[in-house]
Tab-separated table of C-alpha atoms and ligand atoms in Angstrom:
chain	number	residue	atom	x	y	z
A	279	UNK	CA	7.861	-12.220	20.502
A	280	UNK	CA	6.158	-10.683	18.058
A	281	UNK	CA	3.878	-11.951	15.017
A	282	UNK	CA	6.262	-10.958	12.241
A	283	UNK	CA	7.313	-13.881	9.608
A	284	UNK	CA	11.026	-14.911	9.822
A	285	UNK	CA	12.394	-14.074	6.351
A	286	UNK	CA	15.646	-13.864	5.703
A	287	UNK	CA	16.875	-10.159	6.903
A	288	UNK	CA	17.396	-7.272	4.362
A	289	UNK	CA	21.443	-8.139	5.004
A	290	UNK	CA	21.133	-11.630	4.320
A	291	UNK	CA	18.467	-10.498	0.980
A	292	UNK	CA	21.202	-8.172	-0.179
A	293	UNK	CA	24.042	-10.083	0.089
A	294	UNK	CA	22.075	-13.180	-2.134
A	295	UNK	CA	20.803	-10.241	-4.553
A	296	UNK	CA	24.540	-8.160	-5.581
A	297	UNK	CA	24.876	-10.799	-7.837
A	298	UNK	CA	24.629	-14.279	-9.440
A	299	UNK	CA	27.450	-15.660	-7.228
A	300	UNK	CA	26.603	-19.595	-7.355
A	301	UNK	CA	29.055	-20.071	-4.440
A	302	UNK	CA	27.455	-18.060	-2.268
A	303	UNK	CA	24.045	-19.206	-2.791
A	304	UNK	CA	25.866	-23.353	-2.630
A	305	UNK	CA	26.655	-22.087	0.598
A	306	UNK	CA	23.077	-21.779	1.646
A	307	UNK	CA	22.236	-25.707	1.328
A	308	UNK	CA	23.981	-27.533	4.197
A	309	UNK	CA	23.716	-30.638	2.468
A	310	UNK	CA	25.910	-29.937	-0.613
A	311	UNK	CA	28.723	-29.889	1.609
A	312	UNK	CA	28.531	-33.510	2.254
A	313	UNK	CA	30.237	-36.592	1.091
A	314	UNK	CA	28.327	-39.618	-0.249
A	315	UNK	CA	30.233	-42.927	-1.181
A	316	UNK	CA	33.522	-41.054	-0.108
A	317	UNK	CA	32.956	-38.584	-2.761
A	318	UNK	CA	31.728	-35.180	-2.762
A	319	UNK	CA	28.210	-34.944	-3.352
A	320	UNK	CA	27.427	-34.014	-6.676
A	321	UNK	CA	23.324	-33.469	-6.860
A	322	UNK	CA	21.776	-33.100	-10.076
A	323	UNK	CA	18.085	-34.680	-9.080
A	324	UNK	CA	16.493	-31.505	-8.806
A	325	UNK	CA	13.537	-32.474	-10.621
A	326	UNK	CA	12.505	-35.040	-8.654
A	327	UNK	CA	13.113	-32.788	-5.519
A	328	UNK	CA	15.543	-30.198	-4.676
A	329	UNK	CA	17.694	-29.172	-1.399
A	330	UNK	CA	16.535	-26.981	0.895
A	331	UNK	CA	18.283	-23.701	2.023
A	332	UNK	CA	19.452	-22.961	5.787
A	333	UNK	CA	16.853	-20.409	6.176
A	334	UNK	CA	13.954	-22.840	5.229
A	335	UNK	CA	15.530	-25.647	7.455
A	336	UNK	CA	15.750	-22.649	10.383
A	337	UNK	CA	12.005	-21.604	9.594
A	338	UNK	CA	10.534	-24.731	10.599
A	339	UNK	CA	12.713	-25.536	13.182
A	340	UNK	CA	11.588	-22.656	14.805
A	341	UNK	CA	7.762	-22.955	14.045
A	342	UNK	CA	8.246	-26.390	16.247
A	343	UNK	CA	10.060	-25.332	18.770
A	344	UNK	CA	8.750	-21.770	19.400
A	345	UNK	CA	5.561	-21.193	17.849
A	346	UNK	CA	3.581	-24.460	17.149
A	347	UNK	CA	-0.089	-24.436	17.605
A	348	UNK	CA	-3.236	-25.538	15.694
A	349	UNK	CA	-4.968	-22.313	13.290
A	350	UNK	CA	-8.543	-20.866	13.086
A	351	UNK	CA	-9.239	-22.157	16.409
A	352	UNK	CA	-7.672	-20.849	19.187
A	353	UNK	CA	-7.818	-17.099	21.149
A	354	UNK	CA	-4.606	-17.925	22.266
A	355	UNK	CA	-1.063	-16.145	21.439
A	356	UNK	CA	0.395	-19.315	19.805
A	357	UNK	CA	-2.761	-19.476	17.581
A	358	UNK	CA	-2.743	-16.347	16.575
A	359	UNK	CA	0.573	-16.516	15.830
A	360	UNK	CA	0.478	-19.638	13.800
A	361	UNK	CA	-2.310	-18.518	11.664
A	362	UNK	CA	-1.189	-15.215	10.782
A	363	UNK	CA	1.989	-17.176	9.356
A	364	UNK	CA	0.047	-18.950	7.395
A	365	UNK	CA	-2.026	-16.278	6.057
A	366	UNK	CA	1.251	-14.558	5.389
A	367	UNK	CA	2.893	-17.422	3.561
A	368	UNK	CA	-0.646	-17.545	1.685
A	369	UNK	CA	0.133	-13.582	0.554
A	370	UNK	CA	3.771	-14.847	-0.233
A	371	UNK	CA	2.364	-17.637	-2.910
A	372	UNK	CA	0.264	-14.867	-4.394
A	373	UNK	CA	2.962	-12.675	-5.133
A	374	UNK	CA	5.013	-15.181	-6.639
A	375	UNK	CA	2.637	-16.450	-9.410
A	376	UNK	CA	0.707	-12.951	-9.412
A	377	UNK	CA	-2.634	-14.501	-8.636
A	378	UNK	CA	-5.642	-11.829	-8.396
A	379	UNK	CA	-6.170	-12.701	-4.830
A	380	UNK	CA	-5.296	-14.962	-1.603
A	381	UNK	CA	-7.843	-16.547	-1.489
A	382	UNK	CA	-7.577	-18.413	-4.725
A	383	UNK	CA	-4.416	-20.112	-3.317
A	384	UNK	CA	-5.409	-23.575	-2.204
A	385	UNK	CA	-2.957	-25.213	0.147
A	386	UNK	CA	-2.481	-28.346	-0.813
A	387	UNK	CA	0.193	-31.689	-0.189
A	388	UNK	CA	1.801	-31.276	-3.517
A	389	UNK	CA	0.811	-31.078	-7.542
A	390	UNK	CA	-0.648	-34.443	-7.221
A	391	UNK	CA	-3.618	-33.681	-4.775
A	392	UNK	CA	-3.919	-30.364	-6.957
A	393	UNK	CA	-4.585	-32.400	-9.720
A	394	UNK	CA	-6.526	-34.617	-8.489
A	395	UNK	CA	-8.279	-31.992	-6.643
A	396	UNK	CA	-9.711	-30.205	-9.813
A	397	UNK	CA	-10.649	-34.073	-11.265
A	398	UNK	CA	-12.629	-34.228	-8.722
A	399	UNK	CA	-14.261	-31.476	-8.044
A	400	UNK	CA	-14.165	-29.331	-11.235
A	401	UNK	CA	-14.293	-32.771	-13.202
A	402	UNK	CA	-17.194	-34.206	-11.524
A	403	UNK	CA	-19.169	-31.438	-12.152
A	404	UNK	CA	-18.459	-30.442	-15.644
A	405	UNK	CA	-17.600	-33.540	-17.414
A	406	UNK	CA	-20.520	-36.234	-18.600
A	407	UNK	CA	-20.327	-38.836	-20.743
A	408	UNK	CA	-19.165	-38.777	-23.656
A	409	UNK	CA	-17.200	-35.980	-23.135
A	410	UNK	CA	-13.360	-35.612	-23.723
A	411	UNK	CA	-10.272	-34.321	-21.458
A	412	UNK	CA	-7.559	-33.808	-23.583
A	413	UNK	CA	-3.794	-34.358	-22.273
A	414	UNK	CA	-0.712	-34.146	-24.046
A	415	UNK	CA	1.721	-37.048	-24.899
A	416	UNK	CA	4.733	-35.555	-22.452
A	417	UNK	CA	2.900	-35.656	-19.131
A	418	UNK	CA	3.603	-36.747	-15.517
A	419	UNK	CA	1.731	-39.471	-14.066
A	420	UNK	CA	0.015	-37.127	-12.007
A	421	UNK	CA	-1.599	-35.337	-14.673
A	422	UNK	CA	-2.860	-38.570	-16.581
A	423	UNK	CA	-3.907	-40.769	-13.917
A	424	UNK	CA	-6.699	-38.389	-11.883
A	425	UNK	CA	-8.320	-37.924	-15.425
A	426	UNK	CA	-8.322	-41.370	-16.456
A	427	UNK	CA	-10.550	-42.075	-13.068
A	428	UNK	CA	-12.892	-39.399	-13.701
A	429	UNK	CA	-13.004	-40.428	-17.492
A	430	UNK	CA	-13.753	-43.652	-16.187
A	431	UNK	CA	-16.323	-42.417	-13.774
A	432	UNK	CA	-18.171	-40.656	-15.960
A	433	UNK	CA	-17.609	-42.987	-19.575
A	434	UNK	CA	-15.943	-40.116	-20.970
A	435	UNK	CA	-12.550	-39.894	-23.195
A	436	UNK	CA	-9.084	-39.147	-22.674
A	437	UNK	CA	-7.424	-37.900	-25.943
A	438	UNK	CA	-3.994	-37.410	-26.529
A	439	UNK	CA	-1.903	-34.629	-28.249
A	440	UNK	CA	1.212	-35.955	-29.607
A	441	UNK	CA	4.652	-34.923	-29.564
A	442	UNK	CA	7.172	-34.668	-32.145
A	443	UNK	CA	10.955	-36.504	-32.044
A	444	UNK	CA	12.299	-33.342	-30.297
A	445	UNK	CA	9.868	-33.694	-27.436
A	446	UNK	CA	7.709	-30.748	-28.366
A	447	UNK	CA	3.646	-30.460	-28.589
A	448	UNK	CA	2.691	-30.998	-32.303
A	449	UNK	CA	0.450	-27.493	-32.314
A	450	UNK	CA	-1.539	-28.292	-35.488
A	451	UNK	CA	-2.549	-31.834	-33.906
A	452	UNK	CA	-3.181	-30.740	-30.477
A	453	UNK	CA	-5.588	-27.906	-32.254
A	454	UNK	CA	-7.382	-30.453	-34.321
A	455	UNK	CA	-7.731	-32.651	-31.003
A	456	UNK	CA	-10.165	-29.836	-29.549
A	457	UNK	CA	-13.623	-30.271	-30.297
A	458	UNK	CA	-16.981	-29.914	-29.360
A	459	UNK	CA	-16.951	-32.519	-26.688
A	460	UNK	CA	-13.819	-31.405	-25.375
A	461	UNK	CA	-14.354	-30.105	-21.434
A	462	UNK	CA	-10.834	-30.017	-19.818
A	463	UNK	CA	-6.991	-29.437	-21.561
A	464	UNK	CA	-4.456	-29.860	-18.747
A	465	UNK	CA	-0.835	-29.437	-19.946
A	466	UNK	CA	2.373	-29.311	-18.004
A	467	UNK	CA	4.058	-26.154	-18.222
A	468	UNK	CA	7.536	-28.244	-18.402
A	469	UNK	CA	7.794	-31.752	-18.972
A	470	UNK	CA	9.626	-33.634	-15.952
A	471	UNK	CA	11.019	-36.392	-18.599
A	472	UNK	CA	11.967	-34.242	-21.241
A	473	UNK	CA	12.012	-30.704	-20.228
A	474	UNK	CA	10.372	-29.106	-23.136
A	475	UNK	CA	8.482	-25.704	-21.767
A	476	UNK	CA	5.595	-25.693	-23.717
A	477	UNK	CA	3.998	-22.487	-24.821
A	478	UNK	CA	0.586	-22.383	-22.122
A	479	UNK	CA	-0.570	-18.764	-23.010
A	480	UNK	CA	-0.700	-19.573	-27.142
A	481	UNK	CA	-2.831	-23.445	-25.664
A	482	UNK	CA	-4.540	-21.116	-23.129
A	483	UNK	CA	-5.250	-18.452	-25.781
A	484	UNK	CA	-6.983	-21.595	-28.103
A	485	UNK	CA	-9.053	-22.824	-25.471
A	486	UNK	CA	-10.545	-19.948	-24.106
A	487	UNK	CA	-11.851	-19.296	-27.456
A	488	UNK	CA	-13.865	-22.554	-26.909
A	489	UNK	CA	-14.478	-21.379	-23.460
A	490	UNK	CA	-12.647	-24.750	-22.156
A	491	UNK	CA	-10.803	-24.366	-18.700
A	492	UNK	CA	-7.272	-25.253	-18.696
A	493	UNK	CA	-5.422	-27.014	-15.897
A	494	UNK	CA	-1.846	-26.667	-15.811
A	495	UNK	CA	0.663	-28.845	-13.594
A	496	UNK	CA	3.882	-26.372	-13.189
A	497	UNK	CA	5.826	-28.713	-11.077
A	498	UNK	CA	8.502	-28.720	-12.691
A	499	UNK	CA	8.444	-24.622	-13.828
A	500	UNK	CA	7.581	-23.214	-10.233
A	501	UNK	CA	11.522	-23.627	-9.382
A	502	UNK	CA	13.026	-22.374	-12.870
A	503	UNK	CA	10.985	-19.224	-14.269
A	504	UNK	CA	8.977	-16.479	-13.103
A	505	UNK	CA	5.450	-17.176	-12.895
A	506	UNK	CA	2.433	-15.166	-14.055
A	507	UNK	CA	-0.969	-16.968	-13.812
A	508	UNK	CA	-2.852	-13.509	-15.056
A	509	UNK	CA	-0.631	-13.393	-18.043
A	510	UNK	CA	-0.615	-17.313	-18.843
A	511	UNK	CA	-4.503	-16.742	-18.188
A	512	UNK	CA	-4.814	-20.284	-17.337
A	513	UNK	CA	-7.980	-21.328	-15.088
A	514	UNK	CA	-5.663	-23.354	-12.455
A	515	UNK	CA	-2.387	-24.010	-12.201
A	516	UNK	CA	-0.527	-26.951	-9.616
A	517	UNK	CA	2.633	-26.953	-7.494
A	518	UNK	CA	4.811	-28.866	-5.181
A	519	UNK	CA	7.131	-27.020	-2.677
A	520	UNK	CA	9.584	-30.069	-1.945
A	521	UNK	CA	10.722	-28.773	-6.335
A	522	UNK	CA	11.401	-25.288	-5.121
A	523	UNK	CA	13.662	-25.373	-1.983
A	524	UNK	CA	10.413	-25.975	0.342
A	525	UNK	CA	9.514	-28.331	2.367
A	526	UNK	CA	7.726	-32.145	1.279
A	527	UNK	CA	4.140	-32.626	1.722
A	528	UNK	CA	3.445	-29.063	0.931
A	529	UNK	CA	2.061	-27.398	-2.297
A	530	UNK	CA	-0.318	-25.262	-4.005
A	531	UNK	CA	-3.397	-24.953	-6.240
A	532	UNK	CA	-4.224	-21.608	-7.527
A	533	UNK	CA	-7.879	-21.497	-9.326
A	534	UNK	CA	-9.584	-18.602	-10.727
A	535	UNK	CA	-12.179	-17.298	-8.279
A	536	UNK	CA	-15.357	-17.818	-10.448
A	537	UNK	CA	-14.133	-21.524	-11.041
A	538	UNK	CA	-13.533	-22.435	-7.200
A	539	UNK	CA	-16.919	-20.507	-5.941
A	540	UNK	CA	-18.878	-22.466	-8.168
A	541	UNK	CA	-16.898	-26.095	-7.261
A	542	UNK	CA	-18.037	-28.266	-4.760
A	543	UNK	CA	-15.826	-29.141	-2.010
A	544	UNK	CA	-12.941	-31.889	-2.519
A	545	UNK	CA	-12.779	-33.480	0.773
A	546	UNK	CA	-15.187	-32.547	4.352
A	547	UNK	CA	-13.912	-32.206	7.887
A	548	UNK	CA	-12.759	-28.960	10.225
A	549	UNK	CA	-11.911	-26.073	8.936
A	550	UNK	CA	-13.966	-26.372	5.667
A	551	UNK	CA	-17.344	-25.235	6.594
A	552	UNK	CA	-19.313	-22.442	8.480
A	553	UNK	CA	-21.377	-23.972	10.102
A	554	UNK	CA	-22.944	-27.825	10.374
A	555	UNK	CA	-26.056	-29.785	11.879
A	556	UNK	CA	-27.057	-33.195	11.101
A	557	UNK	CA	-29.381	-31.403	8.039
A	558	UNK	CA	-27.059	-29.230	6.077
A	559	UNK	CA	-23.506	-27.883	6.425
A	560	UNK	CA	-22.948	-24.336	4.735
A	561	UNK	CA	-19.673	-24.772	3.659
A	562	UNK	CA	-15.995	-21.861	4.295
A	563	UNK	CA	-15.575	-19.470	1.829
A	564	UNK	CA	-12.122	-19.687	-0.150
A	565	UNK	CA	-9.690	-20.748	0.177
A	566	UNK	CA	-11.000	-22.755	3.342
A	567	UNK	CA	-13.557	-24.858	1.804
A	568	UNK	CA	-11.158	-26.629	0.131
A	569	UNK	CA	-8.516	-27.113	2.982
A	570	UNK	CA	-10.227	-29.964	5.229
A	571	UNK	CA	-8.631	-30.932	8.546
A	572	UNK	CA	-5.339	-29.378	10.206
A	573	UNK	CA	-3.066	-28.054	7.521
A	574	UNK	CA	0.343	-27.895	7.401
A	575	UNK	CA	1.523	-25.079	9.051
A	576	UNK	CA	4.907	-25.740	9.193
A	577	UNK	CA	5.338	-26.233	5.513
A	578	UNK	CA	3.250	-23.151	4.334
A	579	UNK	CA	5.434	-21.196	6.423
A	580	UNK	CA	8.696	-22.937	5.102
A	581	UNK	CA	7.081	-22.408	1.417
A	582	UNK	CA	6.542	-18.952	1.788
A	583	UNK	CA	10.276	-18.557	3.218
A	584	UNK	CA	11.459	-20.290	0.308
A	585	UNK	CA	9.722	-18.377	-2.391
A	586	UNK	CA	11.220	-15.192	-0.389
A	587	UNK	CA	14.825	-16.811	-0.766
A	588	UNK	CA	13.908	-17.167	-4.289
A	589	UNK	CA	12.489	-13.653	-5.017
A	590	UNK	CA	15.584	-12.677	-3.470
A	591	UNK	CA	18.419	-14.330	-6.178
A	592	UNK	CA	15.736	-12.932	-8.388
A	593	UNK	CA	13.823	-15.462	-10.957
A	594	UNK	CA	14.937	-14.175	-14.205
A	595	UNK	CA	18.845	-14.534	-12.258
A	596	UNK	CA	17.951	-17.701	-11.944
A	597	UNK	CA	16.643	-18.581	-15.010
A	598	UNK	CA	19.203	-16.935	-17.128
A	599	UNK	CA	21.600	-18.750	-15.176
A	600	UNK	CA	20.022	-22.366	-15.684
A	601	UNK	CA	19.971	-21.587	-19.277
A	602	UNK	CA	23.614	-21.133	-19.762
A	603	UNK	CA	24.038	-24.023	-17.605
A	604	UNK	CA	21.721	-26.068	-19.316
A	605	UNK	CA	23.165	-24.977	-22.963
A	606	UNK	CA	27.092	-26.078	-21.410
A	607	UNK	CA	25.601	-29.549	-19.899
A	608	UNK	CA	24.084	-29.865	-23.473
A	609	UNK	CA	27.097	-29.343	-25.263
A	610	UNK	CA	29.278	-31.643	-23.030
A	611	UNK	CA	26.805	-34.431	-22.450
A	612	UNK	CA	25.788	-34.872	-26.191
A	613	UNK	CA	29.394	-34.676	-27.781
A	614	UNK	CA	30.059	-37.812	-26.091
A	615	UNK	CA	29.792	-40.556	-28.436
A	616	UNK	CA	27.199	-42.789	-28.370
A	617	UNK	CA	25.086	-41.031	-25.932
A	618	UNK	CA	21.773	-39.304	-27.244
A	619	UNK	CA	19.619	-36.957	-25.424
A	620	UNK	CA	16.094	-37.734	-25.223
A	621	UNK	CA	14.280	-34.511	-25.315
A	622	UNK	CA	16.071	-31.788	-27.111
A	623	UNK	CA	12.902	-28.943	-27.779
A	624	UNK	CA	13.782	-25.412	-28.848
A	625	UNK	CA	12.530	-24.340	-25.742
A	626	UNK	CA	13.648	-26.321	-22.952
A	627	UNK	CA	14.522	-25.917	-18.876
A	628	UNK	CA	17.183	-27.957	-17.005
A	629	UNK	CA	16.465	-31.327	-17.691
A	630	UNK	CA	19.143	-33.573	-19.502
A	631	UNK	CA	17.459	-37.210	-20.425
A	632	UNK	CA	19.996	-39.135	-22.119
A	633	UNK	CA	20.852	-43.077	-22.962
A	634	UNK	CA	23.852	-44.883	-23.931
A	635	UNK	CA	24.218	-47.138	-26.177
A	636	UNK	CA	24.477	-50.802	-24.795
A	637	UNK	CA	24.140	-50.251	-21.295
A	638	UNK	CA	20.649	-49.472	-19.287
A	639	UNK	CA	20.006	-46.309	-17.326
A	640	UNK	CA	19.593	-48.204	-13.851
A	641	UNK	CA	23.573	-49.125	-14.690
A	642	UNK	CA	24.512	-45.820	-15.489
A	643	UNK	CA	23.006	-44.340	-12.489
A	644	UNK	CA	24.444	-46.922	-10.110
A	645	UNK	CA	28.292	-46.070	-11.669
A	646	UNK	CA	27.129	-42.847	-11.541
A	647	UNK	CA	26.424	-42.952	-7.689
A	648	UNK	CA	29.691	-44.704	-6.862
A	649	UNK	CA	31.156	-41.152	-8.306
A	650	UNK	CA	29.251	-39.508	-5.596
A	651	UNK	CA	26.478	-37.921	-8.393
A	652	UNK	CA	22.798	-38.473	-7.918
A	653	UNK	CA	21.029	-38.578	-10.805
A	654	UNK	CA	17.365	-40.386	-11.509
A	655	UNK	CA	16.670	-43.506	-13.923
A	656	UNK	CA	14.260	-45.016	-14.746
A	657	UNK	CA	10.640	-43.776	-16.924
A	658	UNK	CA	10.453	-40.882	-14.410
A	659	UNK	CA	6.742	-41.080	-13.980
A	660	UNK	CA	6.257	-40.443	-17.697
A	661	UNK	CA	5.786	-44.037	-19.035
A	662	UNK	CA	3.806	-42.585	-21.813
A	663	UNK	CA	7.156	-40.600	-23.194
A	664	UNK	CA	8.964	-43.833	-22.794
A	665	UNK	CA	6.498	-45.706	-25.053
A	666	UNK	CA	6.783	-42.063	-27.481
A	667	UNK	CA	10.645	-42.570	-27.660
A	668	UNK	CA	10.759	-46.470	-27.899
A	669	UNK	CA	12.472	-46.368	-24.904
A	670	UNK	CA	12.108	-48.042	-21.665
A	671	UNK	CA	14.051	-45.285	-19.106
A	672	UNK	CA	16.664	-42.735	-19.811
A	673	UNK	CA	18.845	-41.416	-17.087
A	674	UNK	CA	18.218	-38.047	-16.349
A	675	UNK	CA	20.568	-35.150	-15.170
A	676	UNK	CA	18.112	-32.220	-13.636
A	677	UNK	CA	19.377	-28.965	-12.772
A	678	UNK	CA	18.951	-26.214	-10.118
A	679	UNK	CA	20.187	-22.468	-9.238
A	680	UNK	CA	23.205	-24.432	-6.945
A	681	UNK	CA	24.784	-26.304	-9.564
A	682	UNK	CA	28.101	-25.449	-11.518
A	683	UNK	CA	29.933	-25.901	-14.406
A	684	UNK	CA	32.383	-28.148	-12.558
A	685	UNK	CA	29.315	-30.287	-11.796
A	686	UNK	CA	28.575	-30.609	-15.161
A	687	UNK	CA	32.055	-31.794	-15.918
A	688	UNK	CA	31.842	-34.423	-13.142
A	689	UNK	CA	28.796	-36.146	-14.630
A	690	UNK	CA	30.432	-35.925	-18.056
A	691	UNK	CA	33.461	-37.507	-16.988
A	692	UNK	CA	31.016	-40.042	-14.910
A	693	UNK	CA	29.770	-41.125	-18.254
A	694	UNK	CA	32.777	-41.771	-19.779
A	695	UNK	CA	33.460	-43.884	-17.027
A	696	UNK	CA	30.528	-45.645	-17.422
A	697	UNK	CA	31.714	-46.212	-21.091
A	698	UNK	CA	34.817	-47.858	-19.576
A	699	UNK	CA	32.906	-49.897	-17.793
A	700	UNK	CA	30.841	-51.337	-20.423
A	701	UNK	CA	33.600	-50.613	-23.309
B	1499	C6P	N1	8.066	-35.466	-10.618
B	1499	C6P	C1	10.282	-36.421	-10.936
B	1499	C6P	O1	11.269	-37.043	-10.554
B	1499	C6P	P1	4.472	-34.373	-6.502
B	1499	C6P	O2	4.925	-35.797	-6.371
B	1499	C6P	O3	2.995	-34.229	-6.235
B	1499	C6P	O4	5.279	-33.398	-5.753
B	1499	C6P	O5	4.710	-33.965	-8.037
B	1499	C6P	C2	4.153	-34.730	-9.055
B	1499	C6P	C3	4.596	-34.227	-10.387
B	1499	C6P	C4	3.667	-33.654	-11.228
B	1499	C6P	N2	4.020	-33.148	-12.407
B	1499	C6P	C5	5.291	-33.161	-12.832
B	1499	C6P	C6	5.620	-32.546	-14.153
B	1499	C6P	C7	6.275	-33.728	-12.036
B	1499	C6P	O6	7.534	-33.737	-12.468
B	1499	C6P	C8	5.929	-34.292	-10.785
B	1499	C6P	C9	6.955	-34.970	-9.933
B	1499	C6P	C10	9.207	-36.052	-9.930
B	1499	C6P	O7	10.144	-36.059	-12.094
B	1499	C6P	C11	8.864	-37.181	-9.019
B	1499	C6P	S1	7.990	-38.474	-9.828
């Protein structure tokens, strides 16, 4: 055996890379060949977590069964073995979002403990009272919640840029909202609930001027466009693997060097330090200090395989694709009367929020499901948009680089059924 990663081969690569050929790369994902509810599985809940390919499912298998042991702390073959995977998958993350270096790739259990990482680490340090953190109107839970503790903490202020009736960031507002006082902006790069893409190198650009970091949570970009943290210039930015064909329980935080040398550590344990006794404890260097206990090896490795399967389709492939896909679902969804689309920004990614007049999104996903399509309801973590829209939930189609056209046409036929239904 020997320590190289298992990638998918240069035939597999080449075949995926010819060109866009959606039924090739369906083919991939075991689990869109299945029936649910006697139907044929249509998935379009890819933003709340997408399928994973054969190669990532074969990846981890094979960590457990042939290569499993603990990293950093063993001489032994299996060790070795295991940690040099990780480092590679480490490199692999790097690459994708062209970060300066390794080492400011924090392995992490998703874009929720990223988040909450920088709150309260970065955040503890920086903000005092008094002081503001300003959000936008269109975020996650994820990126409200771990600020409203530290603001809480520390008797300092959350403000709140608002959003227009298409779903996009009112510039002029969120401008006026920075100030003096203001010590974080964390923005989503794409809005889970709405799927605006809002534009982080102009916000980035405006608060680097007032030498005020800025978070961003890219859960819901990592899987849909190429990534360039040295051209967004953005001080950290979050995401989950279980979005982008990886495994759960697995994602990343990528800070700027300066910014995570000068942080204290987020949580103690193994792994994390250089050395300890009972007086002090000099603490790893990065990325280490901020990856306490046993990580997951197994889902770095399936990460980094998955970000290979990706940079093999080719992200601007994909993208393209999920644009014209996302323009058809648009046009077939929204000429179907008495639905309306929640969310409808110039500059959007695959996310279609709708509702229907006179019947509630929980019923139109449970029609939905008996039509074998999977779709989420509900306020999607996003409450705040909700309140925005006057809405309680929408139901929400979200798209990957597997679905089709035909798919599309299912879920607009399963809303006319739901019209039926209700008529
Ligand atoms: N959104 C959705 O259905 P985690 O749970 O840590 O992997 O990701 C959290 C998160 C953060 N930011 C955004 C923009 C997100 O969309 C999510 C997860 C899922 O929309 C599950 S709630």
């Amino acid at each position: 055996m020997t320590t190289t990663t298992n990638l998918p081969s240069a035939a597999e690569l080449h075949t995926v890379k010819r060109a866009y050929d959606v039924q090739r790369i369906r083919r991939d994902f075991p689990i869109l060949a299945r029936d649910v509810r006697g139907k044929k599985l249509v998935y379009l809940d890819n933003a709340a977590t997408s399928q994973k390919p054969q190669i990532v499912l074969d990846a981890i298998a094979r960590y457990y069964e042939q290569e499993n042991a603990n990293i950093h702390r063993g001489v032994h073959f299996l060790s070795e073995l295991a940690t040099s995977k990780h480092d590679h998958a480490r490199q692999i993350v790097q690459k994708f979002i062209n970060a300066p270096h390794a080492h400011e790739i924090v392995f992490v259990r998703g874009a929720t403990e990223a988040i909450n990482l920088v709150a309260q680490t970065y955040g503890r340090k920086h903000v005092s009272s008094c002081d503001e953190v300003l959000v936008t109107a269109m975020e996650h839970h994820s990126n409200i919640v771990p600020w409203q503790i530290l603001c809480d903490e520390k008797n300092a202020k959350l403000r709140v840029a608002p959003i227009n009736e298409l779903g996009e960031l009112i510039m002029a507002e969120f401008e006026k909202l920075i100030g003096p006082r203001t010590k974080i902006i964390a923005i989503p790069h794409v809005s889970n609930a709405l799927g605006t893409v809002n534009p982080v190198a102009k916000i980035v650009e405006l608060a680097h001027t007032r030498n005020i970091p800025v978070v961003v949570d890219g859960a819901q970009a990592a899987p849909h466009t190429k990534i360039d943290v040295q051209s967004l210039g953005c001080d950290f930015y979050a995401f989950s693997s279980h979005k982008m064909f990886g495994p759960m329980g697995m994602g990343v935080l990528y800070g700027k060097t300066e910014l995570l040398e000068a942080m204290p550590p987020y949580q103690g344990g193994g792994d994390m330090i250089s050395s300890v006794t009972f007086e002090k404890t000099i603490y790893n260097k990065l990325p280490f200090k901020f990856e306490a206990g046993t990580p997951d090896v197994a889902g770095a490795i399936g990460l980094g395989v998955a970000i290979e399967y990706l940079n093999a389709i080719g992200m601007d492939n994909i993208a393209a694709y999920e644009h014209e896909l996302l323009a058809y679902a648009t046009e077939k969804v929204s000429a179907i009367s008495g639905v309306r689309l929640i969310g409808t920004a110039r500059d959007k990614a695959g996310v279609l929020s709708f509702v229907m007049d006179n019947v509630h999104p929980h019923d139109i996903g449970t029609i939905l499901d008996q039509e074998g399509i999977a779709i989420r309801t509900g306020h999607h973590c996003a409450q705040p948009v909700m309140q925005c829209f006057g809405i309680p939930a929408t139901a929400r189609a979200s798209l990957a680089l597997y679905n089709t056209k035909d798919e599309v046409d299912a879920l607009a036929a399963g809303i006319k059924k739901v019209q039926e239904v209700f008529s």
